CSV table of C-alpha atoms in Angstrom, one decimal:
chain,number,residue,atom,x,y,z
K,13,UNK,CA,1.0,35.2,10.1
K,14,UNK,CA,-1.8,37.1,8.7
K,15,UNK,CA,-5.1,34.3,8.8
K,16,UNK,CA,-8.7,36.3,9.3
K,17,UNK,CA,-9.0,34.0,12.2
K,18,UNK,CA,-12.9,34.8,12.1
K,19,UNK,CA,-13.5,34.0,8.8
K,20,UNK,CA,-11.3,30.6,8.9
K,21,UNK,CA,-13.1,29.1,12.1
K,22,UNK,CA,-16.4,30.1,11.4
K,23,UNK,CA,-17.0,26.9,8.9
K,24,UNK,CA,-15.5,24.7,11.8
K,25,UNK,CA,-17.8,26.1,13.6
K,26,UNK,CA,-20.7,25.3,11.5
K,27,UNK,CA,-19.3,21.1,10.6
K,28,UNK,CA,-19.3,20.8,14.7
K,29,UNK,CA,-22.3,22.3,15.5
K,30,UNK,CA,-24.2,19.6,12.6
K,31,UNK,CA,-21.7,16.5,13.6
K,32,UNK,CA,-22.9,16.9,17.2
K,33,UNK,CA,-26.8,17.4,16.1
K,34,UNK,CA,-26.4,13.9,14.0
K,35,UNK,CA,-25.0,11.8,16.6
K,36,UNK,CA,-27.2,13.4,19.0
K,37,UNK,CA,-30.0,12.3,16.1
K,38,UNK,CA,-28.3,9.0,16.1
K,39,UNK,CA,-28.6,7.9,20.2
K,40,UNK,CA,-32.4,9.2,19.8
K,41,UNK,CA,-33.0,6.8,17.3
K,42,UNK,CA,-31.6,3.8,19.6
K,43,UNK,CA,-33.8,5.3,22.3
K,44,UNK,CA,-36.9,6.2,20.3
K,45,UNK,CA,-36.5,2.4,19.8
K,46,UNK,CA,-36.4,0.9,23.1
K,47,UNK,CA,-32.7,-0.2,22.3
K,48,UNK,CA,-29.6,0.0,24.1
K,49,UNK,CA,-27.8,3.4,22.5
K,50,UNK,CA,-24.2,3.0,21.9
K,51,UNK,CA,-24.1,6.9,22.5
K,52,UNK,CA,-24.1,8.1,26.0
K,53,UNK,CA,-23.5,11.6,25.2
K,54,UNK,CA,-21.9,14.0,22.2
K,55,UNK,CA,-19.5,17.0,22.9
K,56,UNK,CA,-17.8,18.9,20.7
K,57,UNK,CA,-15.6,22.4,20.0
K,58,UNK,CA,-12.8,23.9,18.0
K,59,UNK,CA,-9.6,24.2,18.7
K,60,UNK,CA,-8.7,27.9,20.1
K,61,UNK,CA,-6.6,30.6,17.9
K,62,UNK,CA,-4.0,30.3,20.4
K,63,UNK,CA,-4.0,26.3,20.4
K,64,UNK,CA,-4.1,26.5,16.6
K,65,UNK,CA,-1.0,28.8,16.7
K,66,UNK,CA,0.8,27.0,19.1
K,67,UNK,CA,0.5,23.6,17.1
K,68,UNK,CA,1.4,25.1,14.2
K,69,UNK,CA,4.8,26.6,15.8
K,70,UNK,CA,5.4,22.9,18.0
K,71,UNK,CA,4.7,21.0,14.2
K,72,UNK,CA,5.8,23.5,11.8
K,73,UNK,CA,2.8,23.6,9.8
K,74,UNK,CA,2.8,26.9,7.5
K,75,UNK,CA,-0.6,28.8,6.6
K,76,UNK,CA,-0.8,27.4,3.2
K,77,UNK,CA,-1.0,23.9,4.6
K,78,UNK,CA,-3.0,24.1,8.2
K,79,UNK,CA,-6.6,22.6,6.5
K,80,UNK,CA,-5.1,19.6,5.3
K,81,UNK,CA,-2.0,19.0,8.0
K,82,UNK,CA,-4.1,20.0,11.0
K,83,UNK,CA,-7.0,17.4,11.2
K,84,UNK,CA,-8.5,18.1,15.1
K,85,UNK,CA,-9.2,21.8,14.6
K,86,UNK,CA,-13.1,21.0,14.9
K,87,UNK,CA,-13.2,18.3,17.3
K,88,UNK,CA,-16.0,15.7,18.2
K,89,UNK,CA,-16.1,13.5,21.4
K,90,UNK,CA,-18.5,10.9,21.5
K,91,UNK,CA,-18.7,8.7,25.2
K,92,UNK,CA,-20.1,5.6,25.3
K,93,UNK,CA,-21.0,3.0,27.9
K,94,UNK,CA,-19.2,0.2,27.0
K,95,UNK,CA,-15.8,-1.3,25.1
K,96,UNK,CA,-18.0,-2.6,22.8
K,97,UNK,CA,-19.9,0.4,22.3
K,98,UNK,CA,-16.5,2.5,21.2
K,99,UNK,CA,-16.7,-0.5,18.3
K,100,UNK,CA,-20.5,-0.3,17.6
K,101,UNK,CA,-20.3,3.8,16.9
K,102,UNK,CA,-16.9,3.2,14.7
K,103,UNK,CA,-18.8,0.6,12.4
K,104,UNK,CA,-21.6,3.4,12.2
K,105,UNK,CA,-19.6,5.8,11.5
K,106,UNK,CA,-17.8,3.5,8.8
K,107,UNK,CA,-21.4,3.2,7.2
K,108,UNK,CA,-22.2,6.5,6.7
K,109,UNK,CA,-22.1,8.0,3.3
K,110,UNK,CA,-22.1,11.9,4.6
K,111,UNK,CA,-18.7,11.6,6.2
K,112,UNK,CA,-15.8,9.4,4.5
K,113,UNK,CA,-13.2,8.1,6.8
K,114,UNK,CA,-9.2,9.5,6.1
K,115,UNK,CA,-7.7,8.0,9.0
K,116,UNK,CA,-7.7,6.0,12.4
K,117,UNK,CA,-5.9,5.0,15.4
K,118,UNK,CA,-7.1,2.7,18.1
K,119,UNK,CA,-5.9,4.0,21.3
K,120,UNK,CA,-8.2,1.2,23.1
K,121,UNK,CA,-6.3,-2.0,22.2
K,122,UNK,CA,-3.2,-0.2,22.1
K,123,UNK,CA,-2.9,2.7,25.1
K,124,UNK,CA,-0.4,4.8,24.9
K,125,UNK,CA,2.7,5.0,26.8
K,126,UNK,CA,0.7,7.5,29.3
K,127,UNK,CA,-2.2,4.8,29.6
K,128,UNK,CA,-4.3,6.8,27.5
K,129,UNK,CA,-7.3,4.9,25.6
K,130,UNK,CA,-9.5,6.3,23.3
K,131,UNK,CA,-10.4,5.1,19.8
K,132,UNK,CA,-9.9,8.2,17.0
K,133,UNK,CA,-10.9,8.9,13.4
K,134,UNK,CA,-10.3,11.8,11.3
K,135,UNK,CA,-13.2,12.3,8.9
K,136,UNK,CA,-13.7,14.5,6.3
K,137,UNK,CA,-16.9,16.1,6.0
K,138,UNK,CA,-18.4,18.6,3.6
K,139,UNK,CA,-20.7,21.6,4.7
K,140,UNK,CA,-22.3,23.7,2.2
K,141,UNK,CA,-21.2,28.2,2.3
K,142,UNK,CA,-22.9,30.8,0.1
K,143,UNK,CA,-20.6,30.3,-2.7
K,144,UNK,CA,-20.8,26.2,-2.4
K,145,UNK,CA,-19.7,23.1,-0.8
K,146,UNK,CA,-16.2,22.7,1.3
K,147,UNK,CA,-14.8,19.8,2.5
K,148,UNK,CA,-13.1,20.0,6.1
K,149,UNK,CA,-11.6,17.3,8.2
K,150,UNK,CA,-12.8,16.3,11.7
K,151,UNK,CA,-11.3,14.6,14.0
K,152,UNK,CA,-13.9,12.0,16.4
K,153,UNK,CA,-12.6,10.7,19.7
K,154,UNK,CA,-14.8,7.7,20.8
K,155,UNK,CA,-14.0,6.6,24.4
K,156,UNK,CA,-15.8,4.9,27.7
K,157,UNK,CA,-16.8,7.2,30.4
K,158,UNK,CA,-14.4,6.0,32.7
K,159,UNK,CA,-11.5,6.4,29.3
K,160,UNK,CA,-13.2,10.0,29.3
K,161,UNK,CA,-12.7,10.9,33.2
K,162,UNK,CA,-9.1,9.6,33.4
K,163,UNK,CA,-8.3,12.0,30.0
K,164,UNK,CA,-10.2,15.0,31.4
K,165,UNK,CA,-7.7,14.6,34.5
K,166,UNK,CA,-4.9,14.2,32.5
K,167,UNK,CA,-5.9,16.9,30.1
K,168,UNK,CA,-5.6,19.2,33.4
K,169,UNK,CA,-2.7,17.6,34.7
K,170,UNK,CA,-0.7,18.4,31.2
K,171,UNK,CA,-1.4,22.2,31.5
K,172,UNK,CA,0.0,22.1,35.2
K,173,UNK,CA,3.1,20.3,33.7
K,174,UNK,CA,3.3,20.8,30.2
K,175,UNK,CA,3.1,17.2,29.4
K,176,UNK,CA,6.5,17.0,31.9
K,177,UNK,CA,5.3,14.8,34.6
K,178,UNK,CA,7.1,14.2,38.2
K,179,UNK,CA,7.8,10.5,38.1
K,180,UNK,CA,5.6,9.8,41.0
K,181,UNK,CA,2.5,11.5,38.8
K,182,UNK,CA,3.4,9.9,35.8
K,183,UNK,CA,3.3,6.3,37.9
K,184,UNK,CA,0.3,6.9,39.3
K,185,UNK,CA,-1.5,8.5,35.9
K,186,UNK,CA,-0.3,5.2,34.1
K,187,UNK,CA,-1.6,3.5,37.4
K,188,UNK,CA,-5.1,4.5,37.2
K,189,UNK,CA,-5.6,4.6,33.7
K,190,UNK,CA,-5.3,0.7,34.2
K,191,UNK,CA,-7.3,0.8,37.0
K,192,UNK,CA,-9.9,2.8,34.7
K,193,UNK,CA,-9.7,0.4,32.0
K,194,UNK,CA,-9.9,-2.8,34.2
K,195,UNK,CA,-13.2,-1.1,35.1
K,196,UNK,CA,-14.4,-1.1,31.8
K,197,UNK,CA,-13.9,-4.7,31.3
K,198,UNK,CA,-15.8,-5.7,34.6
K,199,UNK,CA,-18.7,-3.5,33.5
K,200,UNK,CA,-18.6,-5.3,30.0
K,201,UNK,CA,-18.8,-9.0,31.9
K,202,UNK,CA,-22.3,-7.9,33.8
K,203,UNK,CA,-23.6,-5.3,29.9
K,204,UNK,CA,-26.7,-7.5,29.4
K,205,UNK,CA,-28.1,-6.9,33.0
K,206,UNK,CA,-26.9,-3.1,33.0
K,207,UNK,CA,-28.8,-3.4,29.4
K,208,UNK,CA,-31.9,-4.7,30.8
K,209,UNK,CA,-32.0,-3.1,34.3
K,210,UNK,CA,-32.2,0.4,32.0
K,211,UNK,CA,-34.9,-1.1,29.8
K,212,UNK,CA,-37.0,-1.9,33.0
K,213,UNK,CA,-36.2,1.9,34.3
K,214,UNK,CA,-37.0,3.2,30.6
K,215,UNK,CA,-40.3,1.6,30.9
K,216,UNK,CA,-41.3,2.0,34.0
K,217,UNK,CA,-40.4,5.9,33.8
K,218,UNK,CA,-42.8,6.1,30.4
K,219,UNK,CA,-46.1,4.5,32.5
K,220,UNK,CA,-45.0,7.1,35.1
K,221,UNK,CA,-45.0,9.8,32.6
């Protein structure tokens, strides 16, 4: 496998570091605005040489063919509040004419077998190199923060394992990932006075300020 590994990321590099300044742009907005921000916080990276290689050996994906059949090598997270929240960002994201939309999967409504939730789109997205534009694709996660601590655990757990869980584990990952998302749905039943408690705390902050 001879890939300049350097040269190949470095672009990645560049679409994550602007995707992660415009949603970052995008929850200051809501907040320059006194509004609730469907945004609670942006992360992003890309995908290691050594994840990259592995993938490509576990999905037999040849050189030729790893910019098109490998769509999470730059990879945005984007946490949010509330269920309803995941839905707000993905309409946004819908509306925006510098990304296009190639694919989606909602992990919310339908978890996986694991109890995973998380709502993801693949976008593609065009940055602009010395000898003109390329077009890369992206993959967004969009998730609660309760969806995001049960995956960050389950990220770890997978490495311990290699995604081959002792039956107890598994039980009990399923377990709380239901216990995560039934936590999400009470916080969605008392949203308006979450809303307006941090409207109060916005405010009073400012005058403090």
């Amino acid at each position: 496998m001879n890939i300049d590994w350097e040269n190949f990321l470095w672009p990645y590099d560049e679409a994550v570091r602007e995707l992660k300044i415009k949603f970052r742009s995008l929850r200051q907005s809501f907040l320059t605005e006194r509004e609730h921000s469907p945004i609670e916080f942006v992360v992003g990276r890309v995908k290691s040489v050594d994840s990259i290689k592995e993938k490509m050996q576990r999905r037999v994906i040849s050189p030729e063919v790893i910019e098109t059949d490998m769509q999470d090598i730059a990879g945005i997270r984007i946490v949010c509040q509330f269920v309803d929240d995941i839905y707000k960002v993905v309409d946004l994201i819908h509306a925006r004419d510098d990304m296009e939309v190639i694919e989606e999967r909602d992990y919310v409504k339908n978890a996986k077998s694991s109890g995973y939730r998380s709502y993801h789109m693949v976008i593609s997205y065009t940055i602009y190199l010395p000898e003109g534009s390329k077009k890369l694709l992206a993959e967004i996660q969009i998730r609660t923060l309760a969806m995001n601590f049960w995956a960050t655990v389950e990220h770890t757990l997978n490495y311990k394992y290699q995604g081959s869980y002792p039956k107890d584990i598994s039980k009990r990952l399923k377990s709380t990932a239901e216990t995560a998302y039934k936590l999400d749905e009470e916080m969605s039943f008392i949203k308006d006075e979450v809303q307006e408690a941090q409207k109060v705390f916005t405010k009073n902050k400012g005058k403090e300020n």
